Amino acid sequence: MKHSDFCLPDGMSAETFLADYWQKKPLLIKGGLPALVGMFEPEDVLGLALEDGVSARLISQDDANPDQWSLKQSPLSEEDIDQAPTLWTILVQNLEQWSPELGELWSHFDFIPKWQQDDIMVSVAPEGGSVGAHYDEYDVFLAQGFGARRWILGKMCDADTPFVPDQPIRLLDDMGQIIFDEVLEAGDVLYVPPGLSHHGIAQNDCLTFSFGFRRPNLVQIIDEIADVATNHSELFRVLTLAQGRQNDAFELSDDSIQAMKKAVLDLLNSKAGDALFADAIAELVSKRQYELLAFEDELSADELSDRLSDGEAMMLNPACRFVRKGAAWYVNGECVSFDAEALALFERLIAGEVISDGDVDDEKLQTLSGWLNDNWLVMV
């Protein structure tokens, strides 16, 4: 994708955005994502929210007391929607899982490494609908796809920022000094850094798409290191520790704790530790947060050939996670191996190529049918 296609204001480079705005301050990008306009209507999202396997939430405010909020998790029913209060919002997670066309829009954010991509969430709401004043712990580009939404931004928050008590969702009772108050129309995008308080209010029937970016936390990293370490038999050897005389035989001494901590740090600071850590991080950031949807029944190479002959083609599934570390590729949390021909084919797909009839021979069809059956690919 050309840099001119990035979701950034005209004349702003990716370097300027990353240096001056990323995780620092908000940025309004007028007309930043025109391809999103008209891609969905509210009825599309409402219908999807009722489907089996969809992660959706209904958030509403009581008609008699708008300060009292309620939350209903999926599965949702038509009755939930029909009987909802006047002010409601439905959030659907992982929308690229259900719409590869939408998932292709991730490419407009490729000035940020793909391993930080989380998912695309959509909110559908009537006039006045909202999820209240809150903050997120990740970066988000809020893209208006249908209708209009007013966005109000305030103070930066942290772990000590209080929330309104006795509510089913995290709500701020104080956004501090307001620094931004504007209405976004379809195609407009607002970047909001982590911790910045924000409040969106639907001005009419509207759809807002949240392109989220996040990094793993330390607990996830430690857990993944432990998981990967189980594949290294040498790490199961019991430690040997020097032992001084203790007055209390029941005591776990600070010296013993520090010696074991040093053993862990020595491992992590070694070449073997570097390799283990890199493998753990690559596996972690390539894992999907949501279960991968199978778009197709399993196809044999011959059946795939027939589909291609009928005019269909294949592309990478935007809902999958592909991460490269050096020469190694990780797909959906696993390190995968390719022979030279398969790697060349995979790299064509990674570059955005669509594979159609006549592009591949019988051997490549076998490879592609395997990838299709693993849900790495989708038919288009």
GROMACS .gro file of C-alpha atoms in nm:
model
  380
    1MET     CA    1   0.000   0.000   0.000
    2LYS     CA    2   0.125   0.347  -0.089
    3HIS     CA    3   0.196   0.575   0.206
    4SER     CA    4  -0.060   0.816   0.059
    5ASP     CA    5  -0.326   0.555   0.139
    6PHE     CA    6  -0.243   0.551   0.509
    7CYS     CA    7  -0.515   0.673   0.747
    8LEU     CA    8  -0.341   1.001   0.826
    9PRO     CA    9  -0.416   1.368   0.756
   10ASP     CA   10  -0.303   1.498   0.418
   11GLY     CA   11   0.061   1.596   0.437
   12MET     CA   12   0.134   1.415   0.763
   13SER     CA   13   0.400   1.146   0.749
   14ALA     CA   14   0.391   0.826   0.949
   15GLU     CA   15   0.709   0.941   1.122
   16THR     CA   16   0.541   1.263   1.238
   17PHE     CA   17   0.236   1.078   1.367
   18LEU     CA   18   0.445   0.823   1.558
   19ALA     CA   19   0.673   1.088   1.707
   20ASP     CA   20   0.412   1.349   1.799
   21TYR     CA   21   0.080   1.168   1.852
   22TRP     CA   22   0.117   0.792   1.905
   23GLN     CA   23   0.038   0.719   2.272
   24LYS     CA   24   0.065   1.092   2.348
   25LYS     CA   25  -0.232   1.294   2.220
   26PRO     CA   26  -0.543   1.259   2.003
   27LEU     CA   27  -0.568   1.336   1.634
   28LEU     CA   28  -0.871   1.404   1.414
   29ILE     CA   29  -0.833   1.263   1.061
   30LYS     CA   30  -1.108   1.413   0.845
   31GLY     CA   31  -1.208   1.173   0.567
   32GLY     CA   32  -0.937   0.936   0.686
   33LEU     CA   33  -1.114   0.614   0.586
   34PRO     CA   34  -1.345   0.680   0.290
   35ALA     CA   35  -1.359   0.310   0.197
   36LEU     CA   36  -1.561   0.245   0.514
   37VAL     CA   37  -1.848   0.473   0.409
   38GLY     CA   38  -2.155   0.270   0.311
   39MET     CA   39  -1.987  -0.066   0.371
   40PHE     CA   40  -2.242  -0.147   0.646
   41GLU     CA   41  -2.578  -0.018   0.763
   42PRO     CA   42  -2.712  -0.045   1.120
   43GLU     CA   43  -2.945  -0.332   1.022
   44ASP     CA   44  -2.642  -0.537   0.911
   45VAL     CA   45  -2.479  -0.511   1.253
   46LEU     CA   46  -2.803  -0.571   1.443
   47GLY     CA   47  -2.861  -0.889   1.244
   48LEU     CA   48  -2.505  -1.008   1.303
   49ALA     CA   49  -2.534  -0.942   1.678
   50LEU     CA   50  -2.805  -1.210   1.695
   51GLU     CA   51  -2.596  -1.479   1.523
   52ASP     CA   52  -2.454  -1.776   1.712
   53GLY     CA   53  -2.088  -1.742   1.798
   54VAL     CA   54  -2.082  -1.362   1.780
   55SER     CA   55  -1.935  -1.174   2.077
   56ALA     CA   56  -2.180  -0.888   2.138
   57ARG     CA   57  -2.291  -0.665   2.426
   58LEU     CA   58  -2.604  -0.456   2.475
   59ILE     CA   59  -2.541  -0.150   2.692
   60SER     CA   60  -2.836   0.072   2.785
   61GLN     CA   61  -2.950   0.350   3.017
   62ASP     CA   62  -3.267   0.325   3.221
   63ASP     CA   63  -3.548   0.541   3.079
   64ALA     CA   64  -3.654   0.666   3.422
   65ASN     CA   65  -3.299   0.710   3.552
   66PRO     CA   66  -3.041   0.758   3.273
   67ASP     CA   67  -2.762   0.750   3.533
   68GLN     CA   68  -2.833   0.379   3.586
   69TRP     CA   69  -2.678   0.155   3.321
   70SER     CA   70  -2.732  -0.210   3.231
   71LEU     CA   71  -2.528  -0.468   3.043
   72LYS     CA   72  -2.644  -0.781   2.856
   73GLN     CA   73  -2.381  -1.013   2.710
   74SER     CA   74  -2.434  -1.232   2.403
   75PRO     CA   75  -2.622  -1.433   2.304
   76LEU     CA   76  -2.869  -1.155   2.227
   77SER     CA   77  -3.223  -1.201   2.101
   78GLU     CA   78  -3.463  -0.991   1.897
   79GLU     CA   79  -3.659  -0.936   2.219
   80ASP     CA   80  -3.349  -0.786   2.383
   81ILE     CA   81  -3.333  -0.528   2.105
   82ASP     CA   82  -3.708  -0.466   2.077
   83GLN     CA   83  -3.747  -0.419   2.452
   84ALA     CA   84  -3.433  -0.210   2.503
   85PRO     CA   85  -3.467   0.135   2.664
   86THR     CA   86  -3.459   0.447   2.448
   87LEU     CA   87  -3.082   0.492   2.488
   88TRP     CA   88  -2.887   0.180   2.393
   89THR     CA   89  -2.575   0.066   2.215
   90ILE     CA   90  -2.479  -0.275   2.080
   91LEU     CA   91  -2.108  -0.358   2.052
   92VAL     CA   92  -1.987  -0.641   1.829
   93GLN     CA   93  -1.626  -0.759   1.862
   94ASN     CA   94  -1.394  -0.907   1.604
   95LEU     CA   95  -1.596  -0.787   1.306
   96GLU     CA   96  -1.321  -0.869   1.055
   97GLN     CA   97  -1.391  -1.233   1.138
   98TRP     CA   98  -1.729  -1.191   0.973
   99SER     CA   99  -1.629  -0.951   0.697
  100PRO     CA  100  -1.297  -1.004   0.515
  101GLU     CA  101  -1.379  -0.690   0.316
  102LEU     CA  102  -1.368  -0.489   0.638
  103GLY     CA  103  -1.055  -0.673   0.750
  104GLU     CA  104  -0.871  -0.549   0.441
  105LEU     CA  105  -0.899  -0.195   0.581
  106TRP     CA  106  -0.634  -0.285   0.839
  107SER     CA  107  -0.382  -0.211   0.563
  108HIS     CA  108  -0.456   0.161   0.598
  109PHE     CA  109  -0.290   0.142   0.941
  110ASP     CA  110   0.025  -0.040   0.831
  111PHE     CA  111   0.243   0.241   0.965
  112ILE     CA  112   0.193   0.051   1.293
  113PRO     CA  113   0.328  -0.309   1.315
  114LYS     CA  114   0.058  -0.564   1.245
  115TRP     CA  115   0.147  -0.769   1.553
  116GLN     CA  116  -0.009  -0.490   1.762
  117GLN     CA  117  -0.348  -0.519   1.588
  118ASP     CA  118  -0.621  -0.634   1.824
  119ASP     CA  119  -0.960  -0.644   1.654
  120ILE     CA  120  -1.220  -0.427   1.484
  121MET     CA  121  -1.519  -0.358   1.709
  122VAL     CA  122  -1.833  -0.187   1.585
  123SER     CA  123  -2.091   0.002   1.789
  124VAL     CA  124  -2.444   0.056   1.659
  125ALA     CA  125  -2.670   0.306   1.834
  126PRO     CA  126  -2.973   0.530   1.777
  127GLU     CA  127  -2.971   0.903   1.850
  128GLY     CA  128  -2.836   0.962   2.201
  129GLY     CA  129  -2.691   0.612   2.236
  130SER     CA  130  -2.359   0.587   2.419
  131VAL     CA  131  -2.141   0.369   2.638
  132GLY     CA  132  -2.062   0.661   2.867
  133ALA     CA  133  -1.743   0.843   2.956
  134HIS     CA  134  -1.453   0.598   2.991
  135TYR     CA  135  -1.093   0.531   2.895
  136ASP     CA  136  -0.919   0.239   2.728
  137GLU     CA  137  -0.583   0.083   2.798
  138TYR     CA  138  -0.500   0.048   2.429
  139ASP     CA  139  -0.468   0.271   2.123
  140VAL     CA  140  -0.779   0.305   1.909
  141PHE     CA  141  -0.876   0.468   1.582
  142LEU     CA  142  -1.249   0.548   1.599
  143ALA     CA  143  -1.379   0.545   1.243
  144GLN     CA  144  -1.727   0.665   1.158
  145GLY     CA  145  -1.889   0.437   0.901
  146PHE     CA  146  -2.254   0.547   0.906
  147GLY     CA  147  -2.433   0.848   1.052
  148ALA     CA  148  -2.261   1.087   1.293
  149ARG     CA  149  -2.121   1.071   1.646
  150ARG     CA  150  -2.011   1.348   1.877
  151TRP     CA  151  -1.684   1.284   2.058
  152ILE     CA  152  -1.578   1.458   2.377
  153LEU     CA  153  -1.221   1.408   2.505
  154GLY     CA  154  -1.090   1.506   2.845
  155LYS     CA  155  -0.813   1.422   3.090
  156MET     CA  156  -0.557   1.143   3.088
  157CYS     CA  157  -0.642   0.864   3.334
  158ASP     CA  158  -0.445   0.596   3.511
  159ALA     CA  159  -0.500   0.294   3.735
  160ASP     CA  160  -0.592   0.522   4.025
  161THR     CA  161  -0.866   0.708   3.836
  162PRO     CA  162  -1.198   0.630   4.010
  163PHE     CA  163  -1.503   0.491   3.835
  164VAL     CA  164  -1.870   0.546   3.916
  165PRO     CA  165  -1.961   0.281   4.177
  166ASP     CA  166  -2.233   0.018   4.137
  167GLN     CA  167  -2.242   0.019   3.757
  168PRO     CA  168  -2.195  -0.286   3.529
  169ILE     CA  169  -1.946  -0.101   3.306
  170ARG     CA  170  -1.649   0.126   3.375
  171LEU     CA  171  -1.779   0.484   3.381
  172LEU     CA  172  -1.594   0.802   3.469
  173ASP     CA  173  -1.776   1.065   3.671
  174ASP     CA  174  -1.515   1.330   3.588
  175MET     CA  175  -1.347   1.380   3.251
  176GLY     CA  176  -1.154   1.682   3.372
  177GLN     CA  177  -1.086   1.967   3.131
  178ILE     CA  178  -1.244   1.905   2.790
  179ILE     CA  179  -0.982   1.926   2.513
  180PHE     CA  180  -1.192   1.814   2.214
  181ASP     CA  181  -1.562   1.834   2.127
  182GLU     CA  182  -1.654   1.765   1.765
  183VAL     CA  183  -1.896   1.563   1.554
  184LEU     CA  184  -1.749   1.298   1.323
  185GLU     CA  185  -1.926   1.225   0.995
  186ALA     CA  186  -1.899   0.906   0.790
  187GLY     CA  187  -1.539   0.854   0.679
  188ASP     CA  188  -1.386   1.062   0.961
  189VAL     CA  189  -1.142   0.898   1.205
  190LEU     CA  190  -1.034   1.000   1.555
  191TYR     CA  191  -0.717   0.857   1.709
  192VAL     CA  192  -0.736   0.821   2.090
  193PRO     CA  193  -0.423   0.719   2.286
  194PRO     CA  194  -0.434   0.486   2.588
  195GLY     CA  195  -0.567   0.640   2.906
  196LEU     CA  196  -0.737   0.940   2.746
  197SER     CA  197  -1.095   0.984   2.868
  198HIS     CA  198  -1.351   0.993   2.588
  199HIS     CA  199  -1.728   0.997   2.548
  200GLY     CA  200  -1.909   0.929   2.221
  201ILE     CA  201  -2.277   1.017   2.169
  202ALA     CA  202  -2.470   0.910   1.859
  203GLN     CA  203  -2.625   1.207   1.678
  204ASN     CA  204  -2.852   0.978   1.475
  205ASP     CA  205  -2.856   0.611   1.377
  206CYS     CA  206  -2.484   0.547   1.351
  207LEU     CA  207  -2.204   0.293   1.324
  208THR     CA  208  -1.861   0.357   1.474
  209PHE     CA  209  -1.575   0.114   1.403
  210SER     CA  210  -1.292   0.085   1.654
  211PHE     CA  211  -0.958  -0.029   1.512
  212GLY     CA  212  -0.775  -0.129   1.829
  213PHE     CA  213  -0.401  -0.175   1.886
  214ARG     CA  214  -0.254  -0.324   2.202
  215ARG     CA  215   0.058  -0.486   2.344
  216PRO     CA  216   0.077  -0.784   2.582
  217ASN     CA  217   0.097  -0.726   2.955
  218LEU     CA  218   0.373  -0.865   3.176
  219VAL     CA  219   0.158  -1.147   3.313
  220GLN     CA  220   0.088  -1.269   2.959
  221ILE     CA  221   0.457  -1.250   2.873
  222ILE     CA  222   0.565  -1.442   3.184
  223ASP     CA  223   0.297  -1.704   3.124
  224GLU     CA  224   0.403  -1.749   2.761
  225ILE     CA  225   0.771  -1.780   2.854
  226ALA     CA  226   0.679  -2.055   3.099
  227ASP     CA  227   0.474  -2.230   2.832
  228VAL     CA  228   0.751  -2.219   2.571
  229ALA     CA  229   1.011  -2.323   2.830
  230THR     CA  230   0.835  -2.658   2.873
  231ASN     CA  231   0.969  -2.749   2.527
  232HIS     CA  232   1.329  -2.718   2.653
  233SER     CA  233   1.423  -3.031   2.851
  234GLU     CA  234   1.742  -2.876   2.989
  235LEU     CA  235   1.536  -2.626   3.187
  236PHE     CA  236   1.385  -2.906   3.396
  237ARG     CA  237   1.716  -2.965   3.572
  238VAL     CA  238   1.696  -2.884   3.943
  239LEU     CA  239   1.901  -2.581   4.047
  240THR     CA  240   2.210  -2.616   4.264
  241LEU     CA  241   2.244  -2.343   4.525
  242ALA     CA  242   2.518  -2.259   4.774
  243GLN     CA  243   2.379  -2.296   5.127
  244GLY     CA  244   2.501  -2.103   5.427
  245ARG     CA  245   2.416  -2.187   5.789
  246GLN     CA  246   2.069  -2.065   5.896
  247ASN     CA  247   1.957  -2.015   6.254
  248ASP     CA  248   1.595  -2.092   6.158
  249ALA     CA  249   1.553  -2.405   5.948
  250PHE     CA  250   1.198  -2.301   5.854
  251GLU     CA  251   1.309  -1.981   5.686
  252LEU     CA  252   1.320  -1.926   5.309
  253SER     CA  253   1.613  -1.687   5.310
  254ASP     CA  254   1.657  -1.378   5.096
  255ASP     CA  255   1.990  -1.524   4.980
  256SER     CA  256   1.812  -1.832   4.841
  257ILE     CA  257   1.548  -1.620   4.669
  258GLN     CA  258   1.808  -1.393   4.513
  259ALA     CA  259   2.011  -1.693   4.395
  260MET     CA  260   1.708  -1.838   4.216
  261LYS     CA  261   1.619  -1.499   4.071
  262LYS     CA  262   1.978  -1.470   3.941
  263ALA     CA  263   1.946  -1.810   3.774
  264VAL     CA  264   1.632  -1.692   3.591
  265LEU     CA  265   1.793  -1.362   3.488
  266ASP     CA  266   2.113  -1.538   3.376
  267LEU     CA  267   1.901  -1.759   3.151
  268LEU     CA  268   1.708  -1.465   3.005
  269ASN     CA  269   2.030  -1.272   2.945
  270SER     CA  270   2.197  -1.564   2.764
  271LYS     CA  271   2.181  -1.639   2.390
  272ALA     CA  272   1.954  -1.935   2.467
  273GLY     CA  273   1.736  -1.703   2.673
  274ASP     CA  274   1.718  -1.450   2.390
  275ALA     CA  275   1.594  -1.722   2.156
  276LEU     CA  276   1.342  -1.853   2.409
  277PHE     CA  277   1.211  -1.503   2.482
  278ALA     CA  278   1.178  -1.415   2.113
  279ASP     CA  279   0.992  -1.740   2.045
  280ALA     CA  280   0.757  -1.677   2.337
  281ILE     CA  281   0.681  -1.320   2.230
  282ALA     CA  282   0.624  -1.419   1.867
  283GLU     CA  283   0.384  -1.694   1.972
  284LEU     CA  284   0.204  -1.461   2.211
  285VAL     CA  285   0.147  -1.169   1.975
  286SER     CA  286   0.039  -1.399   1.692
  287LYS     CA  287  -0.236  -1.561   1.901
  288ARG     CA  288  -0.593  -1.468   1.825
  289GLN     CA  289  -0.812  -1.328   2.101
  290TYR     CA  290  -1.123  -1.490   1.953
  291GLU     CA  291  -1.186  -1.835   1.812
  292LEU     CA  292  -1.129  -1.844   1.436
  293LEU     CA  293  -1.443  -1.881   1.227
  294ALA     CA  294  -1.441  -2.142   0.949
  295PHE     CA  295  -1.581  -1.976   0.637
  296GLU     CA  296  -1.580  -2.292   0.426
  297ASP     CA  297  -1.631  -2.665   0.457
  298GLU     CA  298  -1.306  -2.851   0.399
  299LEU     CA  299  -1.212  -2.863   0.031
  300SER     CA  300  -0.990  -3.108  -0.152
  301ALA     CA  301  -0.740  -2.979  -0.407
  302ASP     CA  302  -0.974  -3.092  -0.688
  303GLU     CA  303  -1.271  -2.914  -0.533
  304LEU     CA  304  -1.062  -2.602  -0.491
  305SER     CA  305  -0.956  -2.624  -0.854
  306ASP     CA  306  -1.321  -2.637  -0.959
  307ARG     CA  307  -1.402  -2.329  -0.749
  308LEU     CA  308  -1.114  -2.138  -0.905
  309SER     CA  309  -1.222  -2.246  -1.252
  310ASP     CA  310  -1.565  -2.101  -1.176
  311GLY     CA  311  -1.409  -1.760  -1.122
  312GLU     CA  312  -1.343  -1.753  -0.748
  313ALA     CA  313  -1.008  -1.656  -0.601
  314MET     CA  314  -0.822  -1.676  -0.270
  315MET     CA  315  -0.666  -1.420  -0.038
  316LEU     CA  316  -0.527  -1.419   0.314
  317ASN     CA  317  -0.792  -1.427   0.585
  318PRO     CA  318  -0.771  -1.082   0.753
  319ALA     CA  319  -0.895  -1.240   1.076
  320CYS     CA  320  -0.579  -1.452   1.102
  321ARG     CA  321  -0.263  -1.326   1.267
  322PHE     CA  322   0.060  -1.352   1.068
  323VAL     CA  323   0.384  -1.245   1.238
  324ARG     CA  324   0.738  -1.271   1.102
  325LYS     CA  325   1.039  -1.292   1.337
  326GLY     CA  326   1.354  -1.301   1.128
  327ALA     CA  327   1.305  -1.580   0.877
  328ALA     CA  328   1.043  -1.758   1.089
  329TRP     CA  329   0.668  -1.716   1.045
  330TYR     CA  330   0.412  -1.749   1.324
  331VAL     CA  331   0.046  -1.800   1.238
  332ASN     CA  332  -0.227  -1.785   1.504
  333GLY     CA  333   0.014  -1.864   1.787
  334GLU     CA  334   0.223  -2.133   1.619
  335CYS     CA  335   0.560  -2.129   1.444
  336VAL     CA  336   0.514  -2.275   1.095
  337SER     CA  337   0.765  -2.419   0.849
  338PHE     CA  338   0.763  -2.380   0.471
  339ASP     CA  339   0.967  -2.538   0.195
  340ALA     CA  340   1.103  -2.297  -0.066
  341GLU     CA  341   0.803  -2.325  -0.302
  342ALA     CA  342   0.545  -2.292  -0.027
  343LEU     CA  343   0.728  -1.990   0.117
  344ALA     CA  344   0.729  -1.819  -0.222
  345LEU     CA  345   0.353  -1.879  -0.252
  346PHE     CA  346   0.291  -1.759   0.103
  347GLU     CA  347   0.493  -1.442   0.042
  348ARG     CA  348   0.277  -1.365  -0.263
  349LEU     CA  349  -0.029  -1.377  -0.038
  350ILE     CA  350   0.138  -1.173   0.236
  351ALA     CA  351   0.213  -0.907  -0.026
  352GLY     CA  352  -0.161  -0.879  -0.087
  353GLU     CA  353  -0.184  -1.089  -0.402
  354VAL     CA  354  -0.507  -1.268  -0.482
  355ILE     CA  355  -0.459  -1.620  -0.619
  356SER     CA  356  -0.692  -1.713  -0.905
  357ASP     CA  357  -0.732  -1.985  -1.168
  358GLY     CA  358  -0.417  -2.037  -1.371
  359ASP     CA  359  -0.186  -1.893  -1.106
  360VAL     CA  360  -0.095  -2.228  -0.951
  361ASP     CA  361  -0.014  -2.584  -1.051
  362ASP     CA  362  -0.144  -2.906  -0.896
  363GLU     CA  363   0.123  -2.913  -0.624
  364LYS     CA  364   0.044  -2.557  -0.518
  365LEU     CA  365  -0.326  -2.643  -0.514
  366GLN     CA  366  -0.253  -2.908  -0.251
  367THR     CA  367  -0.073  -2.651  -0.040
  368LEU     CA  368  -0.345  -2.390  -0.085
  369SER     CA  369  -0.625  -2.631   0.000
  370GLY     CA  370  -0.443  -2.713   0.324
  371TRP     CA  371  -0.412  -2.345   0.411
  372LEU     CA  372  -0.775  -2.287   0.319
  373ASN     CA  373  -0.885  -2.574   0.544
  374ASP     CA  374  -0.675  -2.424   0.827
  375ASN     CA  375  -0.869  -2.099   0.766
  376TRP     CA  376  -0.559  -1.903   0.667
  377LEU     CA  377  -0.733  -1.814   0.340
  378VAL     CA  378  -1.078  -1.704   0.231
  379MET     CA  379  -1.250  -1.740  -0.104
  380VAL     CA  380  -1.342  -1.415  -0.276
   0.00000   0.00000   0.00000
